[in-house]
XYZ file of C-alpha atoms in Angstrom:
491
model
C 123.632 100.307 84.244
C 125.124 103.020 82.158
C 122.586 105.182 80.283
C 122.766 105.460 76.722
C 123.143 109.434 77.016
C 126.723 109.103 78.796
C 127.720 112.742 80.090
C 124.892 114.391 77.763
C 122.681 113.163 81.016
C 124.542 114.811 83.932
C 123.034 117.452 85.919
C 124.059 120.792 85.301
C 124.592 123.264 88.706
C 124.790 126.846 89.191
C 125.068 128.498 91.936
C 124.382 131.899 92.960
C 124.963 132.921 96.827
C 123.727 130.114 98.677
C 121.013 129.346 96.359
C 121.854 126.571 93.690
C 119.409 125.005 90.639
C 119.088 121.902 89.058
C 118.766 122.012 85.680
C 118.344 118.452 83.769
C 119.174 118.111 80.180
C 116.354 116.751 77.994
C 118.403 114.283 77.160
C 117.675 112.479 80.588
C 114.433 113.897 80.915
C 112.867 112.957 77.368
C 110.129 115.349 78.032
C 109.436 114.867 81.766
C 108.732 117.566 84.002
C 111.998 117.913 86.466
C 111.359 120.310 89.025
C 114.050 122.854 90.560
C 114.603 122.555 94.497
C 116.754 125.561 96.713
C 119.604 124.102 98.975
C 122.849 125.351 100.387
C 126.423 125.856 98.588
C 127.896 122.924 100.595
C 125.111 120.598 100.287
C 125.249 120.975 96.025
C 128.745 119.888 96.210
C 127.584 116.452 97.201
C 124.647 116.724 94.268
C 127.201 117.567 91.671
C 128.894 114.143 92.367
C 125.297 112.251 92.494
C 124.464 110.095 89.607
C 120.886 111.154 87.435
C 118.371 108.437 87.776
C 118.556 105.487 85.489
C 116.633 105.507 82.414
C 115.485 102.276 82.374
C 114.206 103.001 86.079
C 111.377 105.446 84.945
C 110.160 103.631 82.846
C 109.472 101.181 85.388
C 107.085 103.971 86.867
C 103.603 104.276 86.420
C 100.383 106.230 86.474
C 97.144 105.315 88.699
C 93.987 105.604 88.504
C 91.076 105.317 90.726
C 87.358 105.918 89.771
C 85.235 105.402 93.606
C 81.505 105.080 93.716
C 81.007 106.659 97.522
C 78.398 105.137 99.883
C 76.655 107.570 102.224
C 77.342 107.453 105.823
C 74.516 107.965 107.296
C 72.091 106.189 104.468
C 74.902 103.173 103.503
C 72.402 101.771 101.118
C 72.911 104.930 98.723
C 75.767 105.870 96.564
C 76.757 109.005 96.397
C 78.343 110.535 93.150
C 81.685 108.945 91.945
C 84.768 110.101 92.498
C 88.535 110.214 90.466
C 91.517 110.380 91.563
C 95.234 109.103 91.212
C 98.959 108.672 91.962
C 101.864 106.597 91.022
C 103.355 103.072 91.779
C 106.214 100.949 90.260
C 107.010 97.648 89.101
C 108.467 94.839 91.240
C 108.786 91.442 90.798
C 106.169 88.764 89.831
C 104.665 90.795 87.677
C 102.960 93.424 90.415
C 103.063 97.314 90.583
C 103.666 99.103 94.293
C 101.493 101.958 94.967
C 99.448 103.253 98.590
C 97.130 102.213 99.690
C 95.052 105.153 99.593
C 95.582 105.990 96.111
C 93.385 103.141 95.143
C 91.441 102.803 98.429
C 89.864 99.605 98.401
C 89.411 96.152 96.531
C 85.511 96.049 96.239
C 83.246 96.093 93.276
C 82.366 99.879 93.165
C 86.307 101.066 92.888
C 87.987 100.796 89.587
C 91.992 100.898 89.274
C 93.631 101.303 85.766
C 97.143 102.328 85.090
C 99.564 103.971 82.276
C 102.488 103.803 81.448
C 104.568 106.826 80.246
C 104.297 107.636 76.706
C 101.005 106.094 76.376
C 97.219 106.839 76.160
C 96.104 103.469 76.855
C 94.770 103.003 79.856
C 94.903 98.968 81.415
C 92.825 97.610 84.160
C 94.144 96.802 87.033
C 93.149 94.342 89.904
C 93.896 95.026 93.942
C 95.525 91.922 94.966
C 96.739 93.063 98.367
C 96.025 95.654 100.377
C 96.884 96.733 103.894
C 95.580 100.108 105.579
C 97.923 100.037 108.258
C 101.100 100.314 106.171
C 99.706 102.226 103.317
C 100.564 99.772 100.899
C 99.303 97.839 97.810
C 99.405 95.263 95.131
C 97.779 95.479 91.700
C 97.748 92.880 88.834
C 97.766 93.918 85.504
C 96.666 90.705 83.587
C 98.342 92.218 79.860
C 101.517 91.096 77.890
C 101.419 94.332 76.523
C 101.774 96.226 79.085
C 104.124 94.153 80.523
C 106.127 94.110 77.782
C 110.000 95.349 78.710
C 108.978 97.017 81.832
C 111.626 95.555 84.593
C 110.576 95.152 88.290
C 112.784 97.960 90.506
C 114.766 96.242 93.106
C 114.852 97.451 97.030
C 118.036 98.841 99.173
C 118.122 99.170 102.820
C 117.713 101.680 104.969
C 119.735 104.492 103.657
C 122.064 106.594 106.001
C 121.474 110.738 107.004
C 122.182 112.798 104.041
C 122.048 110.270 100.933
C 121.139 111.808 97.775
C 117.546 110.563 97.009
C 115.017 111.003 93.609
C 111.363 110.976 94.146
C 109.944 110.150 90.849
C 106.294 110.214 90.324
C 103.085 111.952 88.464
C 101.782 115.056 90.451
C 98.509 116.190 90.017
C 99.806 119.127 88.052
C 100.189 117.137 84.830
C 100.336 113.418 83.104
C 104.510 114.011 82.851
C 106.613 112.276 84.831
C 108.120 114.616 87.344
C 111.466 113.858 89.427
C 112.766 115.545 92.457
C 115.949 115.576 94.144
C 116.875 116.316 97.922
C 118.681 114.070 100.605
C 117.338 112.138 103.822
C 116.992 113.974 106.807
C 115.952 111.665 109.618
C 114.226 107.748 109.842
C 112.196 107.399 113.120
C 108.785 105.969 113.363
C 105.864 107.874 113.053
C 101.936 107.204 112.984
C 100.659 106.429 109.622
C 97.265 108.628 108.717
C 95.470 105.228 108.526
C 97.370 103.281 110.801
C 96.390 102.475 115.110
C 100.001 102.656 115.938
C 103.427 103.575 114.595
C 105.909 102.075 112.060
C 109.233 102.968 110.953
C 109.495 106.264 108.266
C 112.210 107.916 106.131
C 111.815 111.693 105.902
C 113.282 112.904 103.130
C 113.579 117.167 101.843
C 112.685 116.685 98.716
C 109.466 118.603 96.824
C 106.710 116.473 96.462
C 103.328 116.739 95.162
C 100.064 114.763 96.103
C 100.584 112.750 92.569
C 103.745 111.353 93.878
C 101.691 109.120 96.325
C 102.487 105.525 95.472
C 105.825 106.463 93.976
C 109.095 105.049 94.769
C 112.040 106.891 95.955
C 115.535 106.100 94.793
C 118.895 106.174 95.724
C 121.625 104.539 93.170
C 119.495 102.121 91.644
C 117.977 100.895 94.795
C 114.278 101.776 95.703
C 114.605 103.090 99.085
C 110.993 102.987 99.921
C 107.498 104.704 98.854
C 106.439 108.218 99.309
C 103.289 108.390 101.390
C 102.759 111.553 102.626
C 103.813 115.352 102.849
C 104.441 117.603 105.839
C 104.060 121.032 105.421
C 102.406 123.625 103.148
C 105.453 124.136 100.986
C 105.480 120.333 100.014
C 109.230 120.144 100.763
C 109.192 117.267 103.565
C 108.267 114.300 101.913
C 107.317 110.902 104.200
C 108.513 107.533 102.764
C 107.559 104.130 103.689
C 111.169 102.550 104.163
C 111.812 98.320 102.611
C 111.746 96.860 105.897
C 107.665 97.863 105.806
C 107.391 97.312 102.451
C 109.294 93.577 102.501
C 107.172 92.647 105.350
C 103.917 93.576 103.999
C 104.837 91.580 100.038
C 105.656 88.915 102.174
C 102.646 88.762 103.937
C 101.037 89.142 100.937
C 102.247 86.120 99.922
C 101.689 84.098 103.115
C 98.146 84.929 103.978
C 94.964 86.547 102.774
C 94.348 88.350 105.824
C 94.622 92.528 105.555
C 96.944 92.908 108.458
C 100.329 91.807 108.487
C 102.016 93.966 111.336
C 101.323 92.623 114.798
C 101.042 94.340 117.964
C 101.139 94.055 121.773
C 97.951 96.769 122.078
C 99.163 98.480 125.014
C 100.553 101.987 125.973
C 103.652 102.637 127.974
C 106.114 105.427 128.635
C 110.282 105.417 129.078
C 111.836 104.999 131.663
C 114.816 107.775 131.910
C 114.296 109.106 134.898
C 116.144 108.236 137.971
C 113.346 108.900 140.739
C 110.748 106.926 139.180
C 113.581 103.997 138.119
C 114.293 104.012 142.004
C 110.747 103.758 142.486
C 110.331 100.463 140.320
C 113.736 98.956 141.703
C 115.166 98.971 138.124
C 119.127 98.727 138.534
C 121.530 101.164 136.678
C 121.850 99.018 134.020
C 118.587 97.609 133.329
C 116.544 99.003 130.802
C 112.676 98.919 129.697
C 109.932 100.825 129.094
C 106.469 101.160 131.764
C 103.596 99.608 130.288
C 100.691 101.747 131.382
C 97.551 100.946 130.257
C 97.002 97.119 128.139
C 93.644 96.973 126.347
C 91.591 93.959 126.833
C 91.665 92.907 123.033
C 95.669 92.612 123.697
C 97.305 89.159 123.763
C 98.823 90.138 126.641
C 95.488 91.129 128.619
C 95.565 89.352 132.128
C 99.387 87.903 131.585
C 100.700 91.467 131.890
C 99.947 94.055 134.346
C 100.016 97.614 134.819
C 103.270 99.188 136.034
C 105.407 95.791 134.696
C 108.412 96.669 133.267
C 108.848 95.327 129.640
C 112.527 94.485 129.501
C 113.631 92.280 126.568
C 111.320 90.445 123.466
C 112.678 87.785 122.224
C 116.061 87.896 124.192
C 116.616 91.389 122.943
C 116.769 94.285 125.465
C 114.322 96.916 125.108
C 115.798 100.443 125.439
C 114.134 103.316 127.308
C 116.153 105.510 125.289
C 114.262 104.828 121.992
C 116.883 104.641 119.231
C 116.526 104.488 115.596
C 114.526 101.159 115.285
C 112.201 101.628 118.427
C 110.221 99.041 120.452
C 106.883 99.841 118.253
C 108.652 99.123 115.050
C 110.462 95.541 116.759
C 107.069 94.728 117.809
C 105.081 95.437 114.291
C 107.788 93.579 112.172
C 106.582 90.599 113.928
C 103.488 88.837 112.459
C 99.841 88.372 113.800
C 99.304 85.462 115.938
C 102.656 84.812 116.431
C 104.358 84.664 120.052
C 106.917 86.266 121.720
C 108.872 85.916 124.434
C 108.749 89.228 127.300
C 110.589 89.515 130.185
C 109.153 91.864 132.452
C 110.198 93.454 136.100
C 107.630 92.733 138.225
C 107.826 94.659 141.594
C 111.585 94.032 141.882
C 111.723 90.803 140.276
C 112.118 89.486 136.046
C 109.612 86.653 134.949
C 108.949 85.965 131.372
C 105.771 85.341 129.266
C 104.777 84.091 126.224
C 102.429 86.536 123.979
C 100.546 85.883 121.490
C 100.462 89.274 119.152
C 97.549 90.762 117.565
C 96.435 92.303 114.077
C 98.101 96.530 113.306
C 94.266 97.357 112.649
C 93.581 100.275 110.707
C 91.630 103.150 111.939
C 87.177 102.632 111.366
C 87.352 105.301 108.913
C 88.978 102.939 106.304
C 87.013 99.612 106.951
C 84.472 100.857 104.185
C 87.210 100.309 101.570
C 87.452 96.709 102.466
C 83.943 95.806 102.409
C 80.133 97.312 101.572
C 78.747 99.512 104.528
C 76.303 97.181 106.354
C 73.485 98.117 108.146
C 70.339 97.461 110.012
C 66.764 99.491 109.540
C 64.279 98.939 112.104
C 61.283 101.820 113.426
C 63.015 104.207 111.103
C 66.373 104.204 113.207
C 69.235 103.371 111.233
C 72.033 101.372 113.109
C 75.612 100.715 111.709
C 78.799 99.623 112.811
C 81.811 101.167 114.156
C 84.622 98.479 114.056
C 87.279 97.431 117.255
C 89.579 98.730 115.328
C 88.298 102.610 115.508
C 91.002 103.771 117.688
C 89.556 107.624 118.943
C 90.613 108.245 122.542
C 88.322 111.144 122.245
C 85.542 109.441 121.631
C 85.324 105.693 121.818
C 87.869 103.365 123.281
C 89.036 100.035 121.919
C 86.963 97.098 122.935
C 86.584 93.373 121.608
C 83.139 94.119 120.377
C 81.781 96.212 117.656
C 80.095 98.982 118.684
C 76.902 99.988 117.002
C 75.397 103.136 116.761
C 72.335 104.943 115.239
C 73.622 107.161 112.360
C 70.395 108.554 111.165
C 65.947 108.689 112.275
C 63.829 108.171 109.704
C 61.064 110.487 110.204
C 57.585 108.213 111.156
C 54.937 108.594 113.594
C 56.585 105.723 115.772
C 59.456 107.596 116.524
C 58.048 110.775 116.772
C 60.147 112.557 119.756
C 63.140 110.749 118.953
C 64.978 112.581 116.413
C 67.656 114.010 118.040
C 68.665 110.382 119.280
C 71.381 110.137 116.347
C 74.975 109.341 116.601
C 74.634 107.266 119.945
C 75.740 103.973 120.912
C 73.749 101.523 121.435
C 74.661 99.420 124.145
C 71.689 96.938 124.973
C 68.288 95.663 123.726
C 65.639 94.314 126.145
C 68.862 94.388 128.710
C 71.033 92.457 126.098
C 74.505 94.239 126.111
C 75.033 94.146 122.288
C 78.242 92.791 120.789
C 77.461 93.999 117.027
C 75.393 95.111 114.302
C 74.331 91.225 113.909
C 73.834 90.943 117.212
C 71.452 93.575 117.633
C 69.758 92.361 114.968
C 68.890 89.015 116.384
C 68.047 90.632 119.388
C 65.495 93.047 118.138
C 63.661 90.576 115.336
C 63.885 88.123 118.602
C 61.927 89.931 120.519
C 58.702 88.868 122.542
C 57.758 91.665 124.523
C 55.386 93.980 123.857
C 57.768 97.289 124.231
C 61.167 97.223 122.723
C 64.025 98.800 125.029
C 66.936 100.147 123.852
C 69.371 101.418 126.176
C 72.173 103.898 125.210
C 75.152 105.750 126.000
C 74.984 108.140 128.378
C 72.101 106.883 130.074
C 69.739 107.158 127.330
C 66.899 105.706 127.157
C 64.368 104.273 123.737
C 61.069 102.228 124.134
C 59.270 101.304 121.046
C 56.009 99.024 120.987
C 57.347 96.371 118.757
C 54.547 95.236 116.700
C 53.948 98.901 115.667
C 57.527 99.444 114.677
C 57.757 96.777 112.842
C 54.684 97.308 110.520
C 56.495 100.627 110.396
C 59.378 99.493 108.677
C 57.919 98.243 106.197
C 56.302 101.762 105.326
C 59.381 103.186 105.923
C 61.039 101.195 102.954
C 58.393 101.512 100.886
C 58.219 105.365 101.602
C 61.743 105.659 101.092
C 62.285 102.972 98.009
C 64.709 100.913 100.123
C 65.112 97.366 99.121
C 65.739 95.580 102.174
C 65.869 96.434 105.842
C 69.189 94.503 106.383
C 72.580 94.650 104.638
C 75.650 93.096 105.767
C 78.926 93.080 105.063
């Protein structure tokens, strides 16, 4: 569509040396904020021929808002003070508006999303319908005619090539104007998401972006290329963007089912297979490709079908290349959907067989399960357990497992746990000899218990003994003392 400003809404371009300006008229901008970016000579050539966004196109873009009531780590059952904060996100169709994930954090009763158009002071409430930690993405519903009325949904374009001319158009934190940016794509590969246990496909664009532009699409033509997510660099001039393939997959599985993941995955950690020594090694022929699985976790489909040192060759009938290209095995694997299966053919000591795998749930990483529900927890002798979900991926610290681990995240001082304060932040991995499989769990274990001591066994060989009937009258005080309501929450 042709804007109503005709060639009053051109960019205008000088250059100076090898340094070069963009200067909007305010014609296109109507008051926005367009920011100046540095490239060189040869490079503005192509941005002289680039068309300005569409008008209609910003107005299609909005502002977010998030107020967060915080829970305390270490005491779940109190809130801490609340917190604002905000980015952008965009119409699409049905109705919805596009944003991150993180920019509204959660869809619980103590987080509050509202949004604004541009041009206006009012302020409409807006409901998370969706929301998946693992691609950064989600939904909001804005039940208003008003607001709705002639905004039109942004449509999505593919995967552009090296070098197109992009706009980033968003609200950065400097101000409530609309800003846009201009620069060109400089590589898609896939890279790990902040929130995310494994990698998906990203555009990196050079564009200058601001934190405000979270949520906010980026545009070629008038095509949404995908959604700016995060920014590399102190001088804010390498901008991440979640390309359409992600962001098709995840509306889609929006739609389909009301489960947070939507990416699948295989769990499992391998390496390529380029060199010729160890490709000798594994009788691989010159031809044959694959990559060397090295390590599959036992909450993987493919746990006890697959081995160590197999040789993933093809999913699905199509090859798997050791020299990872532009779509890699990761991103082949995450575009599939949880619980479905897959075909793998493998070389197994010299010879192919093929499997059928069942994939599992992207999860994203522990730190963002509070956003999907209230923190649970379990009081009990002053020691406050809590859970740390399978999906807390830290190879530093804990490893993936099909339980939950549970840990003590804080000792309430009392005489029945005198000697024990510096007991905090361990795992707890059995009561009364019980290996514990999660917060639940260890709840029914302790309030089962008949003995006269309670044991509580912990990582690194640590060791708790409580006399049971005195801990828990202690409790009890322990609430009281502390005006807690209940000993128990879950989530």
């Amino acid at each position: 569509m042709v804007s109503r400003y005709s060639r009053a809404l051109l960019p205008t371009i000088t250059i100076s040396s090898r340094i070069a300006t963009i200067v909007l008229p305010f014609a296109l901008t109507r008051g926005r904020k367009i920011h100046t970016m540095s490239k060189d000579e040869e490079w503005w050539k192509k941005i002289r021929k680039s068309p300005p966004v569409d008008e209609l196109m910003l107005e299609s873009v909005v502002e977010v808002f998030t107020d967060s009531t915080k829970y305390s780590k270490v005491k779940p059952w109190q809130t801490l003070n609340q917190e604002s904060y905000g980015g952008s996100g965009f119409a699409i169709a049905g109705k919805k508006i596009l944003t991150n994930a993180h920019v509204v954090e959660g869809m619980n009763d103590h987080i509050f999303v509202h949004v604004k158009r541009h041009g206006s002071q009012v302020k409409y409430k807006a409901k998370v319908q969706k929301i998946a930690h693992e691609c950064d993405l989600a939904i909001l519903e804005i039940d208003s005619d008003e607001f709705w009325k002639g905004m039109n949904p942004l449509e999505f374009g593919d995967i552009p090539p090296l070098n197109e001319i992009v706009y980033v158009v968003g609200y950065p934190k400097a101000g409530e104007t609309i800003c846009v940016t201009k620069g060109v794509v400089t590589g898609v590969k896939t890279g790990n998401y902040l929130r995310s246990s494994t990698k998906l496909l990203t555009i990196h664009i050079d564009a200058t972006t601001y934190g405000g532009n979270s949520g906010g699409p980026v545009i070629t033509g008038d095509k949404v290329l995908g959604v700016l997510f995060q920014i590399l660099g102190d001088k804010k001039s390498t901008g991440v963007v979640i390309p359409t393939p992600i962001i098709r997959h995840f509306i889609t599985g929006a739609e389909e089912s009301s489960h947070n993941a939507v990416f699948g995955s295989l769990v499992l950690s391998c390496q390529s297979m380029k060199n010729a020594q160890i490709r000798n090694h594994f009788k691989m022929s010159p031809e044959t490709t694959g990559i060397l699985i090295n390590k599959i976790n036992s909450s993987s489909g493919a746990h006890k079908i697959l081995r160590k040192d197999d040789i993933i060759l093809a999913i699905d009938g199509v090859p798997v290349l050791s020299e990872m290209r532009r779509i890699s095995f990761n991103h082949f694997i995450s575009m599939k959907k949880p619980d479905e299966n897959i075909l793998v053919k493998v070389l197994r000591k010299g010879k192919e067989h093929e499997y059928n795998i069942s994939l599992k749930p992207v999860s994203p990483h522990f730190q963002v399960q509070q956003y999907y529900n209230l923190p649970s927890y379990y009081i009990f002798g002053g020691f406050v357990f809590v859970p740390l979900t399978k999906s807390y991926i830290d190879d530093k610290y804990y490893k993936i497992t099909d339980e939950q681990h549970v840990i003590i995240s804080q000792v309430m001082p009392d005489d029945i746990n005198k000697g024990y304060s510096n007991f905090k932040d361990l795992q707890v991995e059995k009561v009364n000899g019980v290996k514990v499989k999660n917060l639940k769990h260890l709840r029914e274990l302790i309030e089962g218990c008949f003995s006269k001591d309670l044991r509580l066994d912990l990582e690194n060989d640590k060791l708790r003994v409580l006399n049971y009937e005195s801990a828990k009258k202690a409790t009890f005080e322990i609430l009281e003392r502390h005006n807690i309501k209940s000993a128990w929450a879950s989530e």
